[in-house]
Structure formats: C-alpha cells, structure tokens
mmCIF file of C-alpha atoms in Angstrom:
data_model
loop_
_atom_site.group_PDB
_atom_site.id
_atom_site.type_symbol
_atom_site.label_atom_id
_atom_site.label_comp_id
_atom_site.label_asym_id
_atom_site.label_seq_id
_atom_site.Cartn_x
_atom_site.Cartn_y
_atom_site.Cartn_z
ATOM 1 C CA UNK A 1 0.000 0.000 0.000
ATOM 2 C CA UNK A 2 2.710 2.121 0.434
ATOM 3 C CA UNK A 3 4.341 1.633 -2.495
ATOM 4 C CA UNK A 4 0.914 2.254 -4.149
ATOM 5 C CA UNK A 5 0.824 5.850 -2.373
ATOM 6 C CA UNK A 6 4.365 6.203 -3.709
ATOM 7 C CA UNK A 7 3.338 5.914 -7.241
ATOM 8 C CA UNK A 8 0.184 8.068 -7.127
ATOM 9 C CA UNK A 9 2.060 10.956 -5.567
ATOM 10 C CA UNK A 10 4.584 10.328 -8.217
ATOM 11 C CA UNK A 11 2.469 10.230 -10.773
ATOM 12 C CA UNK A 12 0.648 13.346 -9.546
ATOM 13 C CA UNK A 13 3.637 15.282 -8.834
ATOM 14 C CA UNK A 14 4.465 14.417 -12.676
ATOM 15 C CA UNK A 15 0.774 16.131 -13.899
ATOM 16 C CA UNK A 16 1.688 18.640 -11.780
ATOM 17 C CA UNK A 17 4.900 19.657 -13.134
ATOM 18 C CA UNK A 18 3.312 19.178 -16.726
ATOM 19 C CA UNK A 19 0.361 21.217 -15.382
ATOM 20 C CA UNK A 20 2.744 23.733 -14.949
ATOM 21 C CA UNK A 21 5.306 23.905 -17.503
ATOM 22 C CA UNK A 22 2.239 24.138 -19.803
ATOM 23 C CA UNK A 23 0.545 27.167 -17.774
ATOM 24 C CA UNK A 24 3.920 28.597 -17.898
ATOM 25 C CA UNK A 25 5.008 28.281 -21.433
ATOM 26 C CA UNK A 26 6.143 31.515 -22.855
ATOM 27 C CA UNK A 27 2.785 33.322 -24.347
ATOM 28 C CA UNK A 28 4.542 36.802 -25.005
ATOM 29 C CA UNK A 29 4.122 38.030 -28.591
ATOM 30 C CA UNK A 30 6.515 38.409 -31.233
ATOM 31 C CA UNK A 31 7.352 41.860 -32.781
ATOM 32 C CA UNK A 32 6.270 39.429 -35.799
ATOM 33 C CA UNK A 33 2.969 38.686 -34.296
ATOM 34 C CA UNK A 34 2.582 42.716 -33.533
ATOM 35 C CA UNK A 35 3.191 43.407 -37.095
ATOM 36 C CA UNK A 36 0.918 41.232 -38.339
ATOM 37 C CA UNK A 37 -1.796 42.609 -36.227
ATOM 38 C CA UNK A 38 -0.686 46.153 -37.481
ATOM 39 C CA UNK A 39 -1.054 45.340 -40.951
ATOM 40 C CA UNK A 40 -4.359 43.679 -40.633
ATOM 41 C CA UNK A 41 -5.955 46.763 -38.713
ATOM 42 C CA UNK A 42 -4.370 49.031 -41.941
ATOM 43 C CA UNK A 43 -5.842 46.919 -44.337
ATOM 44 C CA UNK A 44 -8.866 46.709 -42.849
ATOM 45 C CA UNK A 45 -8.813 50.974 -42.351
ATOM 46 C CA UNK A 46 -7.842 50.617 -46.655
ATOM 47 C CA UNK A 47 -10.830 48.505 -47.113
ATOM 48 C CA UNK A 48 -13.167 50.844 -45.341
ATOM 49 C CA UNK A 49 -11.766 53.689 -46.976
ATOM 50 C CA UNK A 50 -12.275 52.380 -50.359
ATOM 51 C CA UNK A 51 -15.866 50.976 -49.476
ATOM 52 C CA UNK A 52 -16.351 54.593 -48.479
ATOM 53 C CA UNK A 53 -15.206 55.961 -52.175
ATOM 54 C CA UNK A 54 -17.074 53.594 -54.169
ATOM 55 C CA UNK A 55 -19.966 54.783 -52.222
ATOM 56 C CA UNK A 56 -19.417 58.501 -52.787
ATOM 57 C CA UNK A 57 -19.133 57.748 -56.446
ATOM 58 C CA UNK A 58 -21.873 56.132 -56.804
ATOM 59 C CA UNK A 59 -24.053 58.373 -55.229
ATOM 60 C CA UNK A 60 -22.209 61.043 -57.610
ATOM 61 C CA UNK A 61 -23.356 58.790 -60.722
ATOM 62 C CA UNK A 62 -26.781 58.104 -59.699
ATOM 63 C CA UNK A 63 -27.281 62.084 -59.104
ATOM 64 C CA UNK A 64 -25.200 62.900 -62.382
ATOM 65 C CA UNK A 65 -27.507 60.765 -64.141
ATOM 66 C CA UNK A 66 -30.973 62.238 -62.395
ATOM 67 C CA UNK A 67 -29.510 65.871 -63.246
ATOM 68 C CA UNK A 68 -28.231 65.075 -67.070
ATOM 69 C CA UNK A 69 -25.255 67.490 -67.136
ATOM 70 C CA UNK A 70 -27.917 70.107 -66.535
ATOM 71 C CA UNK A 71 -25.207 73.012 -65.891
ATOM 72 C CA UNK A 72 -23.205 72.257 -69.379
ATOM 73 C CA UNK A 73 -26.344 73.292 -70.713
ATOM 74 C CA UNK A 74 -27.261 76.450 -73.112
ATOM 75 C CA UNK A 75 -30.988 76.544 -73.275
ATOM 76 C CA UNK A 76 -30.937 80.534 -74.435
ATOM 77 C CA UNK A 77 -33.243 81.892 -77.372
ATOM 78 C CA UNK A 78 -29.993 81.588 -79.754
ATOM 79 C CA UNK A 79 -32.906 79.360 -82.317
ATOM 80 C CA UNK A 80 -35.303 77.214 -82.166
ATOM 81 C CA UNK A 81 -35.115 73.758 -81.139
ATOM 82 C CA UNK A 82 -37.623 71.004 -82.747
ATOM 83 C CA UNK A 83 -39.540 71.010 -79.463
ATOM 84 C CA UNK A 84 -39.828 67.346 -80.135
ATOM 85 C CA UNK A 85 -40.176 66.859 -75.785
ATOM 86 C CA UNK A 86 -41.535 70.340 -74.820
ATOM 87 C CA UNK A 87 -42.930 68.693 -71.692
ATOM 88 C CA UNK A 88 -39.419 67.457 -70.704
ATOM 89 C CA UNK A 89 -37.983 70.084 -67.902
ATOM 90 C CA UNK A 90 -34.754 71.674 -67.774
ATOM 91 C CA UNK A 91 -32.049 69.771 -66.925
ATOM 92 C CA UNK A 92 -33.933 66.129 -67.474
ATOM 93 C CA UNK A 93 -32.165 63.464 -68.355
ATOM 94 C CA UNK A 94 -29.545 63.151 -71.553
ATOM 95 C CA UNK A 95 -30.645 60.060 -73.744
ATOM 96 C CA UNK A 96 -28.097 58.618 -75.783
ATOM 97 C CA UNK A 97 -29.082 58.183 -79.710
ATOM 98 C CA UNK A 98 -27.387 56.632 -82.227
ATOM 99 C CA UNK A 99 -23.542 56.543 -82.464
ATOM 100 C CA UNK A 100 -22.948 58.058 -79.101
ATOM 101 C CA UNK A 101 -25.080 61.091 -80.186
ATOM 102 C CA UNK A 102 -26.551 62.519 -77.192
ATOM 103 C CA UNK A 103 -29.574 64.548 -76.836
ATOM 104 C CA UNK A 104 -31.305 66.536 -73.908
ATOM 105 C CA UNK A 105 -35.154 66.582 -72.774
ATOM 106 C CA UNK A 106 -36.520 68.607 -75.443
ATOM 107 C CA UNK A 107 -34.673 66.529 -78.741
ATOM 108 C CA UNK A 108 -35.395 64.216 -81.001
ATOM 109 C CA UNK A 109 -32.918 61.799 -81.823
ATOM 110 C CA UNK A 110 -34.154 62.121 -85.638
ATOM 111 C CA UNK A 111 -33.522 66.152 -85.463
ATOM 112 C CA UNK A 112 -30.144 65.348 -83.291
ATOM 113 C CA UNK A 113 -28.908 63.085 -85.842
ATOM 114 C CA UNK A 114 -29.612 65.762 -89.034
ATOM 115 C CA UNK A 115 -27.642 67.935 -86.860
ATOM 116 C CA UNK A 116 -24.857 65.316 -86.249
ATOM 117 C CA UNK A 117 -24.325 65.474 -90.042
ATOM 118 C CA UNK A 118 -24.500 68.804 -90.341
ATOM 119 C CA UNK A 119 -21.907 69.246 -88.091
ATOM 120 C CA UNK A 120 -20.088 67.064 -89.666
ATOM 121 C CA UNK A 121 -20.292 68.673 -92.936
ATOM 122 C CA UNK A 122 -19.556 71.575 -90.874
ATOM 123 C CA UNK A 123 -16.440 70.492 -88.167
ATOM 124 C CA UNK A 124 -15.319 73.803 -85.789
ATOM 125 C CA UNK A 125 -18.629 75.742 -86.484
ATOM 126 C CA UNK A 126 -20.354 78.153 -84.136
ATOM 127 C CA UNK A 127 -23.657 77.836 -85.944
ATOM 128 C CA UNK A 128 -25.319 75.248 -87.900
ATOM 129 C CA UNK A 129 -29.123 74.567 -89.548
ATOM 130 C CA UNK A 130 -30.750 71.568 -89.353
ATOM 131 C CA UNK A 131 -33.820 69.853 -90.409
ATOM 132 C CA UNK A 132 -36.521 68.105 -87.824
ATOM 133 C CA UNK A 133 -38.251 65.523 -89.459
ATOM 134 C CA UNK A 134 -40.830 65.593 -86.631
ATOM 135 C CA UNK A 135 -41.652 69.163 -86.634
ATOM 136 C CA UNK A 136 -40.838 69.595 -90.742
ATOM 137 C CA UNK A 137 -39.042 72.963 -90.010
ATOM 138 C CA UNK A 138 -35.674 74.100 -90.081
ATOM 139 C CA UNK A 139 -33.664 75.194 -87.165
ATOM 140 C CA UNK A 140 -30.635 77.002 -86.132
ATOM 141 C CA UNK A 141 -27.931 75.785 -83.331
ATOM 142 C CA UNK A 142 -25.533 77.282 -81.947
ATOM 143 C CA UNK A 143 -22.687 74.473 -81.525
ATOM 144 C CA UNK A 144 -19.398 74.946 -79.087
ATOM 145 C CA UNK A 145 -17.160 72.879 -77.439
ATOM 146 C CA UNK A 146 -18.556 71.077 -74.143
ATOM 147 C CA UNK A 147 -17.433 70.579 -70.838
ATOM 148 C CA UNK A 148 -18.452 66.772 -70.409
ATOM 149 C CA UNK A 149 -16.177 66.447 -73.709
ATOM 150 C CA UNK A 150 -16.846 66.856 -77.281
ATOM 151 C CA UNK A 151 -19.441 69.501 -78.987
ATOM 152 C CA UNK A 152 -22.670 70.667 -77.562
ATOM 153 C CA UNK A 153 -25.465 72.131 -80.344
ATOM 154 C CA UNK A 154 -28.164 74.455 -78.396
ATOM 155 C CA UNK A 155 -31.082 76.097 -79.706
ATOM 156 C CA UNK A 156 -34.506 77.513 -78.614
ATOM 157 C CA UNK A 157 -36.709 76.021 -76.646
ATOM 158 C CA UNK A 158 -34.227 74.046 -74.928
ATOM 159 C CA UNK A 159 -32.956 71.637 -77.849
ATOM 160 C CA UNK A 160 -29.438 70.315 -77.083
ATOM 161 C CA UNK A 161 -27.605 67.954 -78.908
ATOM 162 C CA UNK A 162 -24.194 66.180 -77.632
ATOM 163 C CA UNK A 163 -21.917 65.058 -79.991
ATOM 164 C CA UNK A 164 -18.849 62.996 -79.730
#
C-alpha cells in the first residue's frame, strides 16, 4: 500500500509539473505577431476607406444621371429647337441616340442626328441649320465645345444635342 501511495504521488507530482510547464510556457508576442496585427488593422482601415469611395461615387453617378449634365447646358433663345419633348424640364435626363449622339429633354434623336451630319459637314462651327423631321421645319444651333467632352449644339426652346 505504500508503495501504491508512492506511485500516485509520483504520478501526480508528474501532472503537476506538466500542469505547470504548460501554464507557464512563454505566451509573449513576437514583434512578428505585432506586425501582423498592425497590418491587418491598416488593411482593414484601406478597405473601409475604399468601401467609403465607391460609395461617394456612386451616389455622384446616380445624381449625375438624375440631373443630365444640366449646368453644361445652353438653353438661351440663340434658335429654335424642334420642341420634339416640350414637356421634358430643364435639366432632365440626356438620352443617348445613335452613335454616341446625345440629346437633352426637349430633342429628337431624328432632329439630333440631321444635326450630327451637319456638323459634320460643318467640323469647328459656331452655328449650324438643321432639319426636324418631326416638326418639318428648319432650325438654327448654336454648336461649341462642351465641358463633359466633345461639342454641344443648343437652340430655342431648350434643344441640345451632344456630340462625340
């Protein structure tokens, strides 16, 4: 029996001593492990960041597109447009025609087109006549470079036509 005591306290002086060199293993961090962490935390800041930015611009699109390059606009009395949308309002939306031919709210892409060719005919000038083969009548347009790139064409009643 004593030998039997012997063992156990043996033995559980050995779980002991494992016990402890386990709880006392060295858990202090690396600079390796601190640089790690660092770079984590920075890429997720970079992720955020650019989450944020996509955001922004896509909020800038979606109220670009509501507002149609409204402020590269001439709507002045300088002619008269075909009036094909005279219910659209100022600064609607810009519909895209036919070879990247752009019009605004109050355009036809048939009259937009006559006055792509004209213009064409007609590279560099400041005023140009075109045909609407909704209205039947002939218009004037007063053409000029535009911001958003390219040539903008304005006339009365708030015609614009974008061209490439």
């Amino acid at each position: 029996m004593a030998r039997l005591k012997g063992v156990t306290a043996v033995l559980v002086l050995a779980c002991l001593g494992l016990f402890a060199h386990g709880c006392g293993n060295d858990d202090s961090v690396t600079q390796e492990d601190i640089d790690d962490a660092i770079n984590r935390v920075q890429e997720k800041e970079r992720l955020r960041d650019l989450q944020q930015q996509v955001k922004e611009l896509r909020k800038k699109a979606k109220q670009g597109s509501k507002n149609g390059n409204a402020g590269n606009r001439n709507t002045g009395n300088a002619g008269q447009g075909d009036g094909y949308y005279e219910n659209g309002s100022a600064g609607g939306p810009v519909s895209t025609c036919a070879t990247s031919v752009q019009v605004g709210p109050n355009t036809s892409c048939d009259f937009a087109m006559n006055v792509a060719g004209e213009y064409g005919s007609n590279p560099g000038a400041s005023s140009i006549t075109a045909y609407s083969p909704v209205t039947g009548e002939y218009y004037t347009m007063s053409c000029g470079a535009w911001s958003g790139g390219g040539t903008v064409c304005t006339g009365g009643n708030g015609a614009a036509v974008y061209l490439p």
